PDB file of N, CA and C in Angstrom:
ATOM      1  N   MET E   1     -27.867   1.567 -21.877  1.00  0.00           N
ATOM      2  CA  MET E   1     -27.984   0.149 -22.099  1.00  0.00           C
ATOM      3  C   MET E   1     -29.380  -0.348 -21.777  1.00  0.00           C
ATOM      4  N   LYS E   2     -30.069   0.405 -20.965  1.00  0.00           N
ATOM      5  CA  LYS E   2     -31.406   0.011 -20.552  1.00  0.00           C
ATOM      6  C   LYS E   2     -32.327  -0.167 -21.761  1.00  0.00           C
ATOM      7  N   TYR E   3     -32.185   0.673 -22.772  1.00  0.00           N
ATOM      8  CA  TYR E   3     -33.083   0.632 -23.921  1.00  0.00           C
ATOM      9  C   TYR E   3     -32.431   0.002 -25.146  1.00  0.00           C
ATOM     10  N   THR E   4     -31.329  -0.700 -24.956  1.00  0.00           N
ATOM     11  CA  THR E   4     -30.665  -1.398 -26.055  1.00  0.00           C
ATOM     12  C   THR E   4     -30.483  -2.863 -25.658  1.00  0.00           C
ATOM     13  N   PRO E   5     -31.595  -3.632 -25.605  1.00  0.00           N
ATOM     14  CA  PRO E   5     -31.490  -5.024 -25.169  1.00  0.00           C
ATOM     15  C   PRO E   5     -30.641  -5.877 -26.115  1.00  0.00           C
ATOM     16  N   SER E   6     -30.612  -5.508 -27.376  1.00  0.00           N
ATOM     17  CA  SER E   6     -29.702  -6.156 -28.320  1.00  0.00           C
ATOM     18  C   SER E   6     -29.089  -5.042 -29.160  1.00  0.00           C
ATOM     19  N   GLY E   7     -27.923  -5.273 -29.664  1.00  0.00           N
ATOM     20  CA  GLY E   7     -27.227  -4.226 -30.392  1.00  0.00           C
ATOM     21  C   GLY E   7     -25.987  -3.830 -29.633  1.00  0.00           C
ATOM     22  N   ARG E   8     -25.684  -2.534 -29.668  1.00  0.00           N
ATOM     23  CA  ARG E   8     -24.460  -2.116 -28.995  1.00  0.00           C
ATOM     24  C   ARG E   8     -24.559  -0.696 -28.463  1.00  0.00           C
ATOM     25  N   VAL E   9     -23.706  -0.410 -27.517  1.00  0.00           N
ATOM     26  CA  VAL E   9     -23.486   0.939 -27.000  1.00  0.00           C
ATOM     27  C   VAL E   9     -21.989   1.181 -27.105  1.00  0.00           C
ATOM     28  N   ALA E  10     -21.605   2.299 -27.693  1.00  0.00           N
ATOM     29  CA  ALA E  10     -20.186   2.592 -27.902  1.00  0.00           C
ATOM     30  C   ALA E  10     -19.835   3.950 -27.297  1.00  0.00           C
ATOM     31  N   LEU E  11     -18.642   4.037 -26.734  1.00  0.00           N
ATOM     32  CA  LEU E  11     -18.122   5.272 -26.172  1.00  0.00           C
ATOM     33  C   LEU E  11     -16.782   5.559 -26.829  1.00  0.00           C
ATOM     34  N   LYS E  12     -16.634   6.784 -27.335  1.00  0.00           N
ATOM     35  CA  LYS E  12     -15.375   7.203 -27.939  1.00  0.00           C
ATOM     36  C   LYS E  12     -14.991   8.537 -27.312  1.00  0.00           C
ATOM     37  N   ILE E  13     -13.755   8.624 -26.852  1.00  0.00           N
ATOM     38  CA  ILE E  13     -13.244   9.850 -26.242  1.00  0.00           C
ATOM     39  C   ILE E  13     -11.990  10.250 -26.996  1.00  0.00           C
ATOM     40  N   GLU E  14     -11.935  11.511 -27.417  1.00  0.00           N
ATOM     41  CA  GLU E  14     -10.739  11.974 -28.100  1.00  0.00           C
ATOM     42  C   GLU E  14     -10.445  13.428 -27.751  1.00  0.00           C
ATOM     43  N   LYS E  15      -9.171  13.745 -27.741  1.00  0.00           N
ATOM     44  CA  LYS E  15      -8.709  15.097 -27.474  1.00  0.00           C
ATOM     45  C   LYS E  15      -8.427  15.775 -28.810  1.00  0.00           C
ATOM     46  N   LYS E  16      -8.972  16.967 -28.980  1.00  0.00           N
ATOM     47  CA  LYS E  16      -8.707  17.766 -30.177  1.00  0.00           C
ATOM     48  C   LYS E  16      -8.339  19.168 -29.717  1.00  0.00           C
ATOM     49  N   ASN E  17      -7.074  19.503 -29.925  1.00  0.00           N
ATOM     50  CA  ASN E  17      -6.553  20.795 -29.508  1.00  0.00           C
ATOM     51  C   ASN E  17      -6.820  21.026 -28.027  1.00  0.00           C
ATOM     52  N   ASP E  18      -7.607  22.026 -27.688  1.00  0.00           N
ATOM     53  CA  ASP E  18      -7.865  22.362 -26.286  1.00  0.00           C
ATOM     54  C   ASP E  18      -9.240  21.878 -25.818  1.00  0.00           C
ATOM     55  N   LYS E  19      -9.788  20.878 -26.507  1.00  0.00           N
ATOM     56  CA  LYS E  19     -11.109  20.353 -26.158  1.00  0.00           C
ATOM     57  C   LYS E  19     -11.068  18.829 -26.089  1.00  0.00           C
ATOM     58  N   ILE E  20     -12.044  18.288 -25.395  1.00  0.00           N
ATOM     59  CA  ILE E  20     -12.214  16.841 -25.340  1.00  0.00           C
ATOM     60  C   ILE E  20     -13.616  16.531 -25.865  1.00  0.00           C
ATOM     61  N   ASN E  21     -13.720  15.535 -26.725  1.00  0.00           N
ATOM     62  CA  ASN E  21     -14.996  15.120 -27.287  1.00  0.00           C
ATOM     63  C   ASN E  21     -15.362  13.742 -26.745  1.00  0.00           C
ATOM     64  N   LEU E  22     -16.589  13.635 -26.239  1.00  0.00           N
ATOM     65  CA  LEU E  22     -17.124  12.362 -25.777  1.00  0.00           C
ATOM     66  C   LEU E  22     -18.280  12.025 -26.701  1.00  0.00           C
ATOM     67  N   ARG E  23     -18.232  10.855 -27.302  1.00  0.00           N
ATOM     68  CA  ARG E  23     -19.286  10.425 -28.219  1.00  0.00           C
ATOM     69  C   ARG E  23     -19.863   9.116 -27.684  1.00  0.00           C
ATOM     70  N   VAL E  24     -21.147   9.137 -27.373  1.00  0.00           N
ATOM     71  CA  VAL E  24     -21.844   7.945 -26.897  1.00  0.00           C
ATOM     72  C   VAL E  24     -22.907   7.603 -27.931  1.00  0.00           C
ATOM     73  N   SER E  25     -22.806   6.403 -28.493  1.00  0.00           N
ATOM     74  CA  SER E  25     -23.749   5.966 -29.530  1.00  0.00           C
ATOM     75  C   SER E  25     -24.391   4.657 -29.111  1.00  0.00           C
ATOM     76  N   ASP E  26     -25.668   4.499 -29.487  1.00  0.00           N
ATOM     77  CA  ASP E  26     -26.335   3.224 -29.258  1.00  0.00           C
ATOM     78  C   ASP E  26     -27.180   2.875 -30.471  1.00  0.00           C
ATOM     79  N   THR E  27     -27.557   1.627 -30.552  1.00  0.00           N
ATOM     80  CA  THR E  27     -28.376   1.155 -31.667  1.00  0.00           C
ATOM     81  C   THR E  27     -29.813   0.904 -31.220  1.00  0.00           C
ATOM     82  N   GLY E  28     -30.202   1.534 -30.118  1.00  0.00           N
ATOM     83  CA  GLY E  28     -31.550   1.369 -29.580  1.00  0.00           C
ATOM     84  C   GLY E  28     -32.597   2.079 -30.419  1.00  0.00           C
ATOM     85  N   PRO E  29     -33.830   2.157 -29.918  1.00  0.00           N
ATOM     86  CA  PRO E  29     -34.937   2.725 -30.689  1.00  0.00           C
ATOM     87  C   PRO E  29     -34.865   4.241 -30.862  1.00  0.00           C
ATOM     88  N   GLY E  30     -33.940   4.898 -30.210  1.00  0.00           N
ATOM     89  CA  GLY E  30     -33.831   6.352 -30.338  1.00  0.00           C
ATOM     90  C   GLY E  30     -34.679   7.070 -29.306  1.00  0.00           C
ATOM     91  N   LEU E  31     -34.495   8.364 -29.237  1.00  0.00           N
ATOM     92  CA  LEU E  31     -35.224   9.177 -28.277  1.00  0.00           C
ATOM     93  C   LEU E  31     -36.588   9.574 -28.820  1.00  0.00           C
ATOM     94  N   LYS E  32     -37.590   9.450 -28.001  1.00  0.00           N
ATOM     95  CA  LYS E  32     -38.917   9.922 -28.389  1.00  0.00           C
ATOM     96  C   LYS E  32     -39.102  11.362 -27.945  1.00  0.00           C
ATOM     97  N   GLU E  33     -38.430  11.743 -26.881  1.00  0.00           N
ATOM     98  CA  GLU E  33     -38.477  13.115 -26.393  1.00  0.00           C
ATOM     99  C   GLU E  33     -37.151  13.434 -25.740  1.00  0.00           C
ATOM    100  N   GLN E  34     -36.856  14.713 -25.637  1.00  0.00           N
ATOM    101  CA  GLN E  34     -35.583  15.121 -25.052  1.00  0.00           C
ATOM    102  C   GLN E  34     -35.801  15.842 -23.723  1.00  0.00           C
ATOM    103  N   ASN E  35     -36.809  15.441 -22.987  1.00  0.00           N
ATOM    104  CA  ASN E  35     -37.113  16.128 -21.737  1.00  0.00           C
ATOM    105  C   ASN E  35     -36.872  15.274 -20.499  1.00  0.00           C
ATOM    106  N   GLY E  36     -36.188  14.165 -20.632  1.00  0.00           N
ATOM    107  CA  GLY E  36     -35.943  13.300 -19.486  1.00  0.00           C
ATOM    108  C   GLY E  36     -35.038  13.968 -18.467  1.00  0.00           C
ATOM    109  N   PHE E  37     -35.157  13.573 -17.209  1.00  0.00           N
ATOM    110  CA  PHE E  37     -34.360  14.178 -16.135  1.00  0.00           C
ATOM    111  C   PHE E  37     -32.872  13.966 -16.347  1.00  0.00           C
ATOM    112  N   GLY E  38     -32.479  12.777 -16.784  1.00  0.00           N
ATOM    113  CA  GLY E  38     -31.060  12.497 -17.008  1.00  0.00           C
ATOM    114  C   GLY E  38     -30.473  13.393 -18.079  1.00  0.00           C
ATOM    115  N   LEU E  39     -31.187  13.543 -19.195  1.00  0.00           N
ATOM    116  CA  LEU E  39     -30.712  14.392 -20.277  1.00  0.00           C
ATOM    117  C   LEU E  39     -30.684  15.858 -19.836  1.00  0.00           C
ATOM    118  N   PHE E  40     -31.681  16.282 -19.088  1.00  0.00           N
ATOM    119  CA  PHE E  40     -31.714  17.644 -18.544  1.00  0.00           C
ATOM    120  C   PHE E  40     -30.489  17.896 -17.668  1.00  0.00           C
ATOM    121  N   THR E  41     -30.157  16.935 -16.826  1.00  0.00           N
ATOM    122  CA  THR E  41     -29.014  17.063 -15.919  1.00  0.00           C
ATOM    123  C   THR E  41     -27.710  17.136 -16.703  1.00  0.00           C
ATOM    124  N   VAL E  42     -27.570  16.301 -17.723  1.00  0.00           N
ATOM    125  CA  VAL E  42     -26.356  16.333 -18.550  1.00  0.00           C
ATOM    126  C   VAL E  42     -26.225  17.681 -19.244  1.00  0.00           C
ATOM    127  N   LYS E  43     -27.313  18.205 -19.798  1.00  0.00           N
ATOM    128  CA  LYS E  43     -27.279  19.510 -20.473  1.00  0.00           C
ATOM    129  C   LYS E  43     -26.841  20.609 -19.510  1.00  0.00           C
ATOM    130  N   LYS E  44     -27.364  20.588 -18.287  1.00  0.00           N
ATOM    131  CA  LYS E  44     -26.992  21.595 -17.286  1.00  0.00           C
ATOM    132  C   LYS E  44     -25.511  21.490 -16.936  1.00  0.00           C
ATOM    133  N   LEU E  45     -25.010  20.269 -16.754  1.00  0.00           N
ATOM    134  CA  LEU E  45     -23.611  20.058 -16.412  1.00  0.00           C
ATOM    135  C   LEU E  45     -22.700  20.502 -17.553  1.00  0.00           C
ATOM    136  N   VAL E  46     -23.043  20.141 -18.778  1.00  0.00           N
ATOM    137  CA  VAL E  46     -22.248  20.544 -19.944  1.00  0.00           C
ATOM    138  C   VAL E  46     -22.221  22.069 -20.050  1.00  0.00           C
ATOM    139  N   ASN E  47     -23.355  22.708 -19.850  1.00  0.00           N
ATOM    140  CA  ASN E  47     -23.424  24.167 -19.884  1.00  0.00           C
ATOM    141  C   ASN E  47     -22.554  24.770 -18.782  1.00  0.00           C
ATOM    142  N   TYR E  48     -22.630  24.217 -17.594  1.00  0.00           N
ATOM    143  CA  TYR E  48     -21.834  24.690 -16.463  1.00  0.00           C
ATOM    144  C   TYR E  48     -20.336  24.627 -16.779  1.00  0.00           C
ATOM    145  N   LEU E  49     -19.932  23.622 -17.532  1.00  0.00           N
ATOM    146  CA  LEU E  49     -18.521  23.426 -17.869  1.00  0.00           C
ATOM    147  C   LEU E  49     -18.124  24.128 -19.165  1.00  0.00           C
ATOM    148  N   ASN E  50     -18.994  25.028 -19.658  1.00  0.00           N
ATOM    149  CA  ASN E  50     -18.746  25.783 -20.896  1.00  0.00           C
ATOM    150  C   ASN E  50     -18.583  24.868 -22.107  1.00  0.00           C
ATOM    151  N   GLY E  51     -19.340  23.796 -22.135  1.00  0.00           N
ATOM    152  CA  GLY E  51     -19.263  22.858 -23.239  1.00  0.00           C
ATOM    153  C   GLY E  51     -20.479  22.941 -24.133  1.00  0.00           C
ATOM    154  N   SER E  52     -20.561  21.998 -25.050  1.00  0.00           N
ATOM    155  CA  SER E  52     -21.711  21.920 -25.941  1.00  0.00           C
ATOM    156  C   SER E  52     -22.107  20.458 -26.101  1.00  0.00           C
ATOM    157  N   MET E  53     -23.363  20.254 -26.499  1.00  0.00           N
ATOM    158  CA  MET E  53     -23.855  18.899 -26.703  1.00  0.00           C
ATOM    159  C   MET E  53     -24.699  18.858 -27.961  1.00  0.00           C
ATOM    160  N   GLU E  54     -24.490  17.825 -28.747  1.00  0.00           N
ATOM    161  CA  GLU E  54     -25.247  17.613 -29.974  1.00  0.00           C
ATOM    162  C   GLU E  54     -25.886  16.238 -29.889  1.00  0.00           C
ATOM    163  N   VAL E  55     -27.129  16.133 -30.355  1.00  0.00           N
ATOM    164  CA  VAL E  55     -27.838  14.855 -30.372  1.00  0.00           C
ATOM    165  C   VAL E  55     -28.150  14.525 -31.828  1.00  0.00           C
ATOM    166  N   ILE E  56     -27.721  13.341 -32.258  1.00  0.00           N
ATOM    167  CA  ILE E  56     -27.977  12.890 -33.623  1.00  0.00           C
ATOM    168  C   ILE E  56     -28.833  11.634 -33.540  1.00  0.00           C
ATOM    169  N   LYS E  57     -29.994  11.676 -34.180  1.00  0.00           N
ATOM    170  CA  LYS E  57     -30.899  10.526 -34.192  1.00  0.00           C
ATOM    171  C   LYS E  57     -30.836   9.892 -35.571  1.00  0.00           C
ATOM    172  N   LYS E  58     -30.061   8.832 -35.682  1.00  0.00           N
ATOM    173  CA  LYS E  58     -29.941   8.084 -36.938  1.00  0.00           C
ATOM    174  C   LYS E  58     -29.431   6.701 -36.583  1.00  0.00           C
ATOM    175  N   ASP E  59     -30.197   5.680 -36.890  1.00  0.00           N
ATOM    176  CA  ASP E  59     -29.821   4.303 -36.537  1.00  0.00           C
ATOM    177  C   ASP E  59     -29.507   4.201 -35.047  1.00  0.00           C
ATOM    178  N   GLY E  60     -30.378   4.739 -34.216  1.00  0.00           N
ATOM    179  CA  GLY E  60     -30.151   4.831 -32.783  1.00  0.00           C
ATOM    180  C   GLY E  60     -29.948   6.293 -32.420  1.00  0.00           C
ATOM    181  N   THR E  61     -29.192   6.543 -31.385  1.00  0.00           N
ATOM    182  CA  THR E  61     -28.938   7.911 -30.941  1.00  0.00           C
ATOM    183  C   THR E  61     -27.458   8.070 -30.640  1.00  0.00           C
ATOM    184  N   THR E  62     -26.917   9.219 -31.021  1.00  0.00           N
ATOM    185  CA  THR E  62     -25.537   9.562 -30.709  1.00  0.00           C
ATOM    186  C   THR E  62     -25.525  10.898 -29.988  1.00  0.00           C
ATOM    187  N   PHE E  63     -24.843  10.940 -28.870  1.00  0.00           N
ATOM    188  CA  PHE E  63     -24.627  12.184 -28.130  1.00  0.00           C
ATOM    189  C   PHE E  63     -23.164  12.561 -28.297  1.00  0.00           C
ATOM    190  N   ILE E  64     -22.918  13.797 -28.704  1.00  0.00           N
ATOM    191  CA  ILE E  64     -21.546  14.289 -28.815  1.00  0.00           C
ATOM    192  C   ILE E  64     -21.416  15.460 -27.839  1.00  0.00           C
ATOM    193  N   ILE E  65     -20.576  15.268 -26.842  1.00  0.00           N
ATOM    194  CA  ILE E  65     -20.346  16.295 -25.826  1.00  0.00           C
ATOM    195  C   ILE E  65     -18.927  16.819 -26.015  1.00  0.00           C
ATOM    196  N   THR E  66     -18.810  18.130 -26.148  1.00  0.00           N
ATOM    197  CA  THR E  66     -17.508  18.773 -26.304  1.00  0.00           C
ATOM    198  C   THR E  66     -17.272  19.666 -25.099  1.00  0.00           C
ATOM    199  N   LEU E  67     -16.135  19.448 -24.437  1.00  0.00           N
ATOM    200  CA  LEU E  67     -15.791  20.208 -23.239  1.00  0.00           C
ATOM    201  C   LEU E  67     -14.405  20.820 -23.398  1.00  0.00           C
ATOM    202  N   PRO E  68     -14.234  22.049 -22.914  1.00  0.00           N
ATOM    203  CA  PRO E  68     -12.892  22.625 -22.922  1.00  0.00           C
ATOM    204  C   PRO E  68     -12.030  21.922 -21.876  1.00  0.00           C
ATOM    205  N   LEU E  69     -10.750  21.762 -22.178  1.00  0.00           N
ATOM    206  CA  LEU E  69      -9.843  21.141 -21.211  1.00  0.00           C
ATOM    207  C   LEU E  69      -9.495  22.094 -20.082  1.00  0.00           C
ATOM    208  N   ARG E  70      -9.510  23.375 -20.376  1.00  0.00           N
ATOM    209  CA  ARG E  70      -9.195  24.382 -19.359  1.00  0.00           C
ATOM    210  C   ARG E  70     -10.258  25.468 -19.368  1.00  0.00           C
ATOM    211  N   ARG E  71     -10.490  26.015 -18.214  1.00  0.00           N
ATOM    212  CA  ARG E  71     -11.419  27.135 -18.103  1.00  0.00           C
ATOM    213  C   ARG E  71     -10.740  28.385 -18.600  1.00  0.00           C
ATOM    214  N   ASP E  72     -11.469  29.193 -19.348  1.00  0.00           N
ATOM    215  CA  ASP E  72     -10.942  30.453 -19.881  1.00  0.00           C
ATOM    216  C   ASP E  72     -10.514  31.351 -18.724  1.00  0.00           C
ATOM    217  N   LYS E  73      -9.288  31.854 -18.785  1.00  0.00           N
ATOM    218  CA  LYS E  73      -8.772  32.706 -17.716  1.00  0.00           C
ATOM    219  C   LYS E  73      -9.596  33.965 -17.538  1.00  0.00           C
ATOM    220  N   ASN E  74     -10.271  34.407 -18.594  1.00  0.00           N
ATOM    221  CA  ASN E  74     -11.076  35.622 -18.530  1.00  0.00           C
ATOM    222  C   ASN E  74     -12.527  35.354 -18.107  1.00  0.00           C
ATOM    223  N   ASP E  75     -12.861  34.100 -17.844  1.00  0.00           N
ATOM    224  CA  ASP E  75     -14.222  33.751 -17.456  1.00  0.00           C
ATOM    225  C   ASP E  75     -14.413  34.063 -15.974  1.00  0.00           C
ATOM    226  N   SER E  76     -15.120  35.142 -15.711  1.00  0.00           N
ATOM    227  CA  SER E  76     -15.353  35.548 -14.319  1.00  0.00           C
ATOM    228  C   SER E  76     -16.772  35.187 -13.871  1.00  0.00           C
ATOM    229  N   THR E  77     -17.425  34.298 -14.602  1.00  0.00           N
ATOM    230  CA  THR E  77     -18.787  33.908 -14.267  1.00  0.00           C
ATOM    231  C   THR E  77     -18.808  33.242 -12.893  1.00  0.00           C
ATOM    232  N   ASP E  78     -19.740  33.684 -12.063  1.00  0.00           N
ATOM    233  CA  ASP E  78     -19.917  33.058 -10.756  1.00  0.00           C
ATOM    234  C   ASP E  78     -20.750  31.805 -10.951  1.00  0.00           C
ATOM    235  N   ARG E  79     -20.170  30.626 -10.763  1.00  0.00           N
ATOM    236  CA  ARG E  79     -20.853  29.374 -11.067  1.00  0.00           C
ATOM    237  C   ARG E  79     -21.227  28.596  -9.805  1.00  0.00           C
ATOM    238  N   ARG E  80     -21.444  29.285  -8.719  1.00  0.00           N
ATOM    239  CA  ARG E  80     -21.784  28.581  -7.477  1.00  0.00           C
ATOM    240  C   ARG E  80     -23.240  28.203  -7.402  1.00  0.00           C
ATOM    241  N   GLY E  81     -24.094  28.704  -8.216  1.00  0.00           N
ATOM    242  CA  GLY E  81     -25.497  28.369  -8.058  1.00  0.00           C
ATOM    243  C   GLY E  81     -26.210  28.424  -9.299  1.00  0.00           C
TER     244      GLY E  81
END
């Protein structure tokens, strides 16, 4: 909301099969770079949760984050650090 003084910010959450999709869209000026600390932190968290993230720059910016609802039983990755 910081960079959308007028316009809108929308959040849509939906469950599809064994995944959850979070879509955050705004009508702001869009991203000039993708190296901000907040975006870096979100990417790390999504990766940690075995998810994916897509960024669409069109009439603002849309982030689509897809996360599994359950951790794979065969995932033996040590995620403590």
